[in-house]
mmCIF file of C-alpha atoms in Angstrom:
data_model
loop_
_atom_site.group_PDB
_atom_site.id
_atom_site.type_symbol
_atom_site.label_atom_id
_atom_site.label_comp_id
_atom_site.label_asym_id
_atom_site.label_seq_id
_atom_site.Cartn_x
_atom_site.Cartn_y
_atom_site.Cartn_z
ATOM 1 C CA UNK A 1 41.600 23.924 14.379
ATOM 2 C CA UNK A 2 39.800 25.025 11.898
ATOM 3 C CA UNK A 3 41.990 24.016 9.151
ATOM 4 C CA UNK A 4 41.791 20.520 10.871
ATOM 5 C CA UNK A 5 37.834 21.062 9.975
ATOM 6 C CA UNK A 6 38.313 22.086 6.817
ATOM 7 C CA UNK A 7 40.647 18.938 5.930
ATOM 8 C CA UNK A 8 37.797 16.473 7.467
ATOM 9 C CA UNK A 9 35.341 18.114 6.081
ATOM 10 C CA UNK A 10 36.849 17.713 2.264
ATOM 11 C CA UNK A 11 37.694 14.026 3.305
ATOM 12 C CA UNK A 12 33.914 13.725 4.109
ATOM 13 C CA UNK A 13 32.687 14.920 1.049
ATOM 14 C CA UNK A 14 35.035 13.296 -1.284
ATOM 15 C CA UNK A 15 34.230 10.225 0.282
ATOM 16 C CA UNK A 16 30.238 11.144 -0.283
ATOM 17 C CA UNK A 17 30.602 12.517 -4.298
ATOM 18 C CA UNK A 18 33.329 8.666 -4.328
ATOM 19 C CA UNK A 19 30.138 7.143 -2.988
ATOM 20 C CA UNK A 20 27.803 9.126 -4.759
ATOM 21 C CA UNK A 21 29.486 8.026 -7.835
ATOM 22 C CA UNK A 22 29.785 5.029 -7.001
ATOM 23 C CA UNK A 23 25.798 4.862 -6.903
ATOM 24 C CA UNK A 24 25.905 6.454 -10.384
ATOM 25 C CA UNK A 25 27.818 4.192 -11.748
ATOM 26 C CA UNK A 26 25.441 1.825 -13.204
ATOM 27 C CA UNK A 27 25.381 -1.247 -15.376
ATOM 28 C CA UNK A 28 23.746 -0.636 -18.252
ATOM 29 C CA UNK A 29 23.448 -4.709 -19.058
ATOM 30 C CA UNK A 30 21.693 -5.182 -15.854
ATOM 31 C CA UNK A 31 19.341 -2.142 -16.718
ATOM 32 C CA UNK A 32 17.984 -3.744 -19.991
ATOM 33 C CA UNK A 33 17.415 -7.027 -18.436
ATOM 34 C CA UNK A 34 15.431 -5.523 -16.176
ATOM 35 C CA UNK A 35 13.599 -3.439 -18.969
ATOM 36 C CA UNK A 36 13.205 -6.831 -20.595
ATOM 37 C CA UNK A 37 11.596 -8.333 -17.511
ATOM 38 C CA UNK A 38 9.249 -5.399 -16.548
ATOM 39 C CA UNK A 39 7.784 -5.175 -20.166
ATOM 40 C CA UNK A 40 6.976 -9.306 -19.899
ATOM 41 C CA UNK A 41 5.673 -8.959 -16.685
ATOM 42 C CA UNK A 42 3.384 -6.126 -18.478
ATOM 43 C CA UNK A 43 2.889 -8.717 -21.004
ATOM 44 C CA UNK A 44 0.990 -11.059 -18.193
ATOM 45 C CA UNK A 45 -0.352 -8.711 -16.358
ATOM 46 C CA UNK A 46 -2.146 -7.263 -19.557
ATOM 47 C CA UNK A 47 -3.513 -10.426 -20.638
ATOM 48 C CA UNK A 48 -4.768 -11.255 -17.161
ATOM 49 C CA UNK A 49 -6.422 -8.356 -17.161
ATOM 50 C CA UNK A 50 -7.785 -8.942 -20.877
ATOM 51 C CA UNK A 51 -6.383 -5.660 -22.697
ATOM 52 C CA UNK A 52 -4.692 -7.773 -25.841
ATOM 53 C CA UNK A 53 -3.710 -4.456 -27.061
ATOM 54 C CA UNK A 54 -0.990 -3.380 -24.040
ATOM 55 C CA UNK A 55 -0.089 -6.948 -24.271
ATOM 56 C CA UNK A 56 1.213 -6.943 -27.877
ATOM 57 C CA UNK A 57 2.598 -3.844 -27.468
ATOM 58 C CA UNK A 58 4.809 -4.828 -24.280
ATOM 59 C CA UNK A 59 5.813 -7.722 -26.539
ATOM 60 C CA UNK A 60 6.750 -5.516 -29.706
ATOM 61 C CA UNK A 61 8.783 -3.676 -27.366
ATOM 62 C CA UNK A 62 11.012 -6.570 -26.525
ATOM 63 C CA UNK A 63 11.340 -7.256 -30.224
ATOM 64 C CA UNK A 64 12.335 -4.267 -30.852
ATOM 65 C CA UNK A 65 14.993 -4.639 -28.017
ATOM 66 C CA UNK A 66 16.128 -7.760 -29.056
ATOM 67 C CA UNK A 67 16.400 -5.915 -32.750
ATOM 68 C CA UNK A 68 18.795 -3.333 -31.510
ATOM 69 C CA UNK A 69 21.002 -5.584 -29.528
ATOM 70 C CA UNK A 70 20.978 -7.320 -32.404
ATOM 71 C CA UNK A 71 22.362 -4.747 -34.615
ATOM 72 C CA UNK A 72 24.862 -3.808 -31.835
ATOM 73 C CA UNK A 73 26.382 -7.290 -31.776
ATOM 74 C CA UNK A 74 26.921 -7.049 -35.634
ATOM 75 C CA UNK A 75 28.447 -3.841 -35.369
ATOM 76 C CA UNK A 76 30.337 -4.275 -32.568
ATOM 77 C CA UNK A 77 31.548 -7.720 -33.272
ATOM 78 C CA UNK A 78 35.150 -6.761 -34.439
ATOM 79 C CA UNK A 79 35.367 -3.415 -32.376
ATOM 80 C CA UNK A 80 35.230 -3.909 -28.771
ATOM 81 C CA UNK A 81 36.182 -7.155 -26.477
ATOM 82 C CA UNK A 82 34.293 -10.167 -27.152
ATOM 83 C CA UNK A 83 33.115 -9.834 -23.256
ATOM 84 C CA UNK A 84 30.903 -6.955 -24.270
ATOM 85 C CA UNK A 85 29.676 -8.490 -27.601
ATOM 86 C CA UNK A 86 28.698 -11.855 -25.674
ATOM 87 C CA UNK A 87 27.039 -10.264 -22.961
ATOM 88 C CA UNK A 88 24.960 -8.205 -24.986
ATOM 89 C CA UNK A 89 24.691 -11.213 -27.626
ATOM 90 C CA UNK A 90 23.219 -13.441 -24.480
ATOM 91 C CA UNK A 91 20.680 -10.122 -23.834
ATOM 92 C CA UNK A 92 19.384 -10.490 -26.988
ATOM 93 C CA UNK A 93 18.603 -13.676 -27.177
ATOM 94 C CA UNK A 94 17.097 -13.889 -23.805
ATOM 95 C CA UNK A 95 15.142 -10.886 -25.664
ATOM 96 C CA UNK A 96 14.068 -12.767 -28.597
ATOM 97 C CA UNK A 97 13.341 -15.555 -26.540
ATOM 98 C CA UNK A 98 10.801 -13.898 -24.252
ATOM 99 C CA UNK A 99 9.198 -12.078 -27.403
ATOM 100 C CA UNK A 100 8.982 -15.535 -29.294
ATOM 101 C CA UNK A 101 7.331 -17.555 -25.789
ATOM 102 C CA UNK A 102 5.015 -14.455 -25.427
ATOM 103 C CA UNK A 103 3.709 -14.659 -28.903
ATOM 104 C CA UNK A 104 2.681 -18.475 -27.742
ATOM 105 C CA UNK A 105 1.463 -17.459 -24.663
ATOM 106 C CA UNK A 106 -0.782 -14.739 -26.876
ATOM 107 C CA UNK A 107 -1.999 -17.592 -29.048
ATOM 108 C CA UNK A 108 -3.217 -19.613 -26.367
ATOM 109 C CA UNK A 109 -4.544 -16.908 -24.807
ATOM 110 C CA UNK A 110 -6.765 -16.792 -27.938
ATOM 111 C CA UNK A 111 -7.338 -20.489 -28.115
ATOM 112 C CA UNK A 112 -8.800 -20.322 -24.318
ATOM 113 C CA UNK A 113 -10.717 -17.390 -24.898
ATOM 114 C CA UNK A 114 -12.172 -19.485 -28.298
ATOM 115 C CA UNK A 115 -10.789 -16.574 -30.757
ATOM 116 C CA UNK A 116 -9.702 -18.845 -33.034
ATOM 117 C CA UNK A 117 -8.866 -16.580 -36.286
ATOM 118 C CA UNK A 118 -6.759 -14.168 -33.937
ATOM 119 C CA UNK A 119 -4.535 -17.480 -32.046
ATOM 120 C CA UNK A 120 -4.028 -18.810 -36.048
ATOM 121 C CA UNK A 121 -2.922 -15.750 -36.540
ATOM 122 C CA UNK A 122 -0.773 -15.401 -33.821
ATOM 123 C CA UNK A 123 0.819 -18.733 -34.243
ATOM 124 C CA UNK A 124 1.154 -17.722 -37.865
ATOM 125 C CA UNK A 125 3.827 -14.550 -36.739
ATOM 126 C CA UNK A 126 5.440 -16.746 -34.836
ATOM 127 C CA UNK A 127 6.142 -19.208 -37.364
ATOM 128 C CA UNK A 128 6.906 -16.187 -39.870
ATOM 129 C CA UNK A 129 8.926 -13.991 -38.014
ATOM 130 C CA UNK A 130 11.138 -16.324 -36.121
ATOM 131 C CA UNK A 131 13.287 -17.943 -38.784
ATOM 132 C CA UNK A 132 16.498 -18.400 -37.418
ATOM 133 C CA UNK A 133 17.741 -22.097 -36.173
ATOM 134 C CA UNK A 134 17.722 -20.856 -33.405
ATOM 135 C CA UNK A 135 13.695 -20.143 -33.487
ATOM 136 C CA UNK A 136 13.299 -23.954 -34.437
ATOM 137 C CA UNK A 137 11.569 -25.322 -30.816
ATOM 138 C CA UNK A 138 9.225 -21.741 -31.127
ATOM 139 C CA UNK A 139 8.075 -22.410 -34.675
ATOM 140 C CA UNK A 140 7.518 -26.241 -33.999
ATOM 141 C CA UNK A 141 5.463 -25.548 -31.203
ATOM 142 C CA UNK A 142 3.295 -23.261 -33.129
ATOM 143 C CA UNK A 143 3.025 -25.549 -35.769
ATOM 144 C CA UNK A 144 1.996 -27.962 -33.487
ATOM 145 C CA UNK A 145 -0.485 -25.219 -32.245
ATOM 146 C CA UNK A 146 -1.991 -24.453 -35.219
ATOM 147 C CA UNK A 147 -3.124 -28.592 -36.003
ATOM 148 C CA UNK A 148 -4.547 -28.227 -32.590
ATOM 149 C CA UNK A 149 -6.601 -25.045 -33.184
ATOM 150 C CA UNK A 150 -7.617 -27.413 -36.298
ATOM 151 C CA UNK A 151 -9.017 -29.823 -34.245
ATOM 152 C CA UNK A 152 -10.928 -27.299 -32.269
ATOM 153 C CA UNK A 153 -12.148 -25.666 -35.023
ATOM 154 C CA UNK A 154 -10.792 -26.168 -38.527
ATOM 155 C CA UNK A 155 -10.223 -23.540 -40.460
ATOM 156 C CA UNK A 156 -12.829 -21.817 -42.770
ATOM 157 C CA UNK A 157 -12.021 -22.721 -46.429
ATOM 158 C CA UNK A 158 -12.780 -20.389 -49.121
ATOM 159 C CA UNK A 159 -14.680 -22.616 -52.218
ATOM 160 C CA UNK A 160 -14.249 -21.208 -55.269
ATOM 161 C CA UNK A 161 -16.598 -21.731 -58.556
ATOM 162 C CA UNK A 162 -14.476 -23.243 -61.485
#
């Protein structure tokens, strides 16, 4: 009997650490989108609450993400299956994409709150830092942006005496 115990009691528990494990194993794709999400969400929910600051710096975070993947794909292109490299290839550029929209987002932030200097500015890194073809439809729209801001307020010129 009690060997009977013993027997259904170590069937119980591998079947808990199986399950356990199971629970452990985790999907490390999954986790960064997620991570991506949570930091835009922080994005929004620091500009609705005004602090500009947290904003950009939830935003440089996902750069930096989509950085990293970035240098994983390049790395990894040759090594491992090209299931890995396009999943984390399609993480990055869901990255970059939410970094490059937030950016906007920023610079009409500053356009509504009638910061002009700062929203030029912002529309300026957006044009700047995304260069890829990629980037096209982000840069466009911030160059479309930034001869709006110029009807709202054109920008101050600097005279000089010759």
């Amino acid at each position: 009997m009690a060997r009977l115990q013993f027997a259904l009691s170590r069937s119980l528990l591998l079947m808990a650490c199986c399950l356990i494990g199971a629970g452990c194993a985790h999907d490390t794709y999954q986790e960064r989108a997620n991570l991506i999400k949570n930091h835009a969400d922080a994005f929004y929910d620091s500009l609705k609450a005004n602090r500009v600051e947290s904003a950009v710096r939830a935003n440089e975070q996902i750069e930096t993400m989509a950085s990293e993947m970035g240098d994983t794909v390049r790395k990894r292109a040759g090594q491992q299956g090209a299931t890995a490299v396009e999943r984390e290839f399609a993480l990055m550029t869901t990255a970059n994409e939410a970094a490059a929209t937030n950016w906007l987002a920023l610079g009409q932030y500053f356009t509504i709150k009638r910061q002009y200097p700062q929203a030029r500015a912002t529309y300026r890194r957006v044009i700047d830092t995304y260069t890829n073809a990629t980037d096209r439809p982000y840069r466009e729209q911030a160059l479309r942006a930034l001869r709006d801001l110029d009807m709202l307020s054109p920008p101050a010129t600097t005279t000089t005496n010759p």
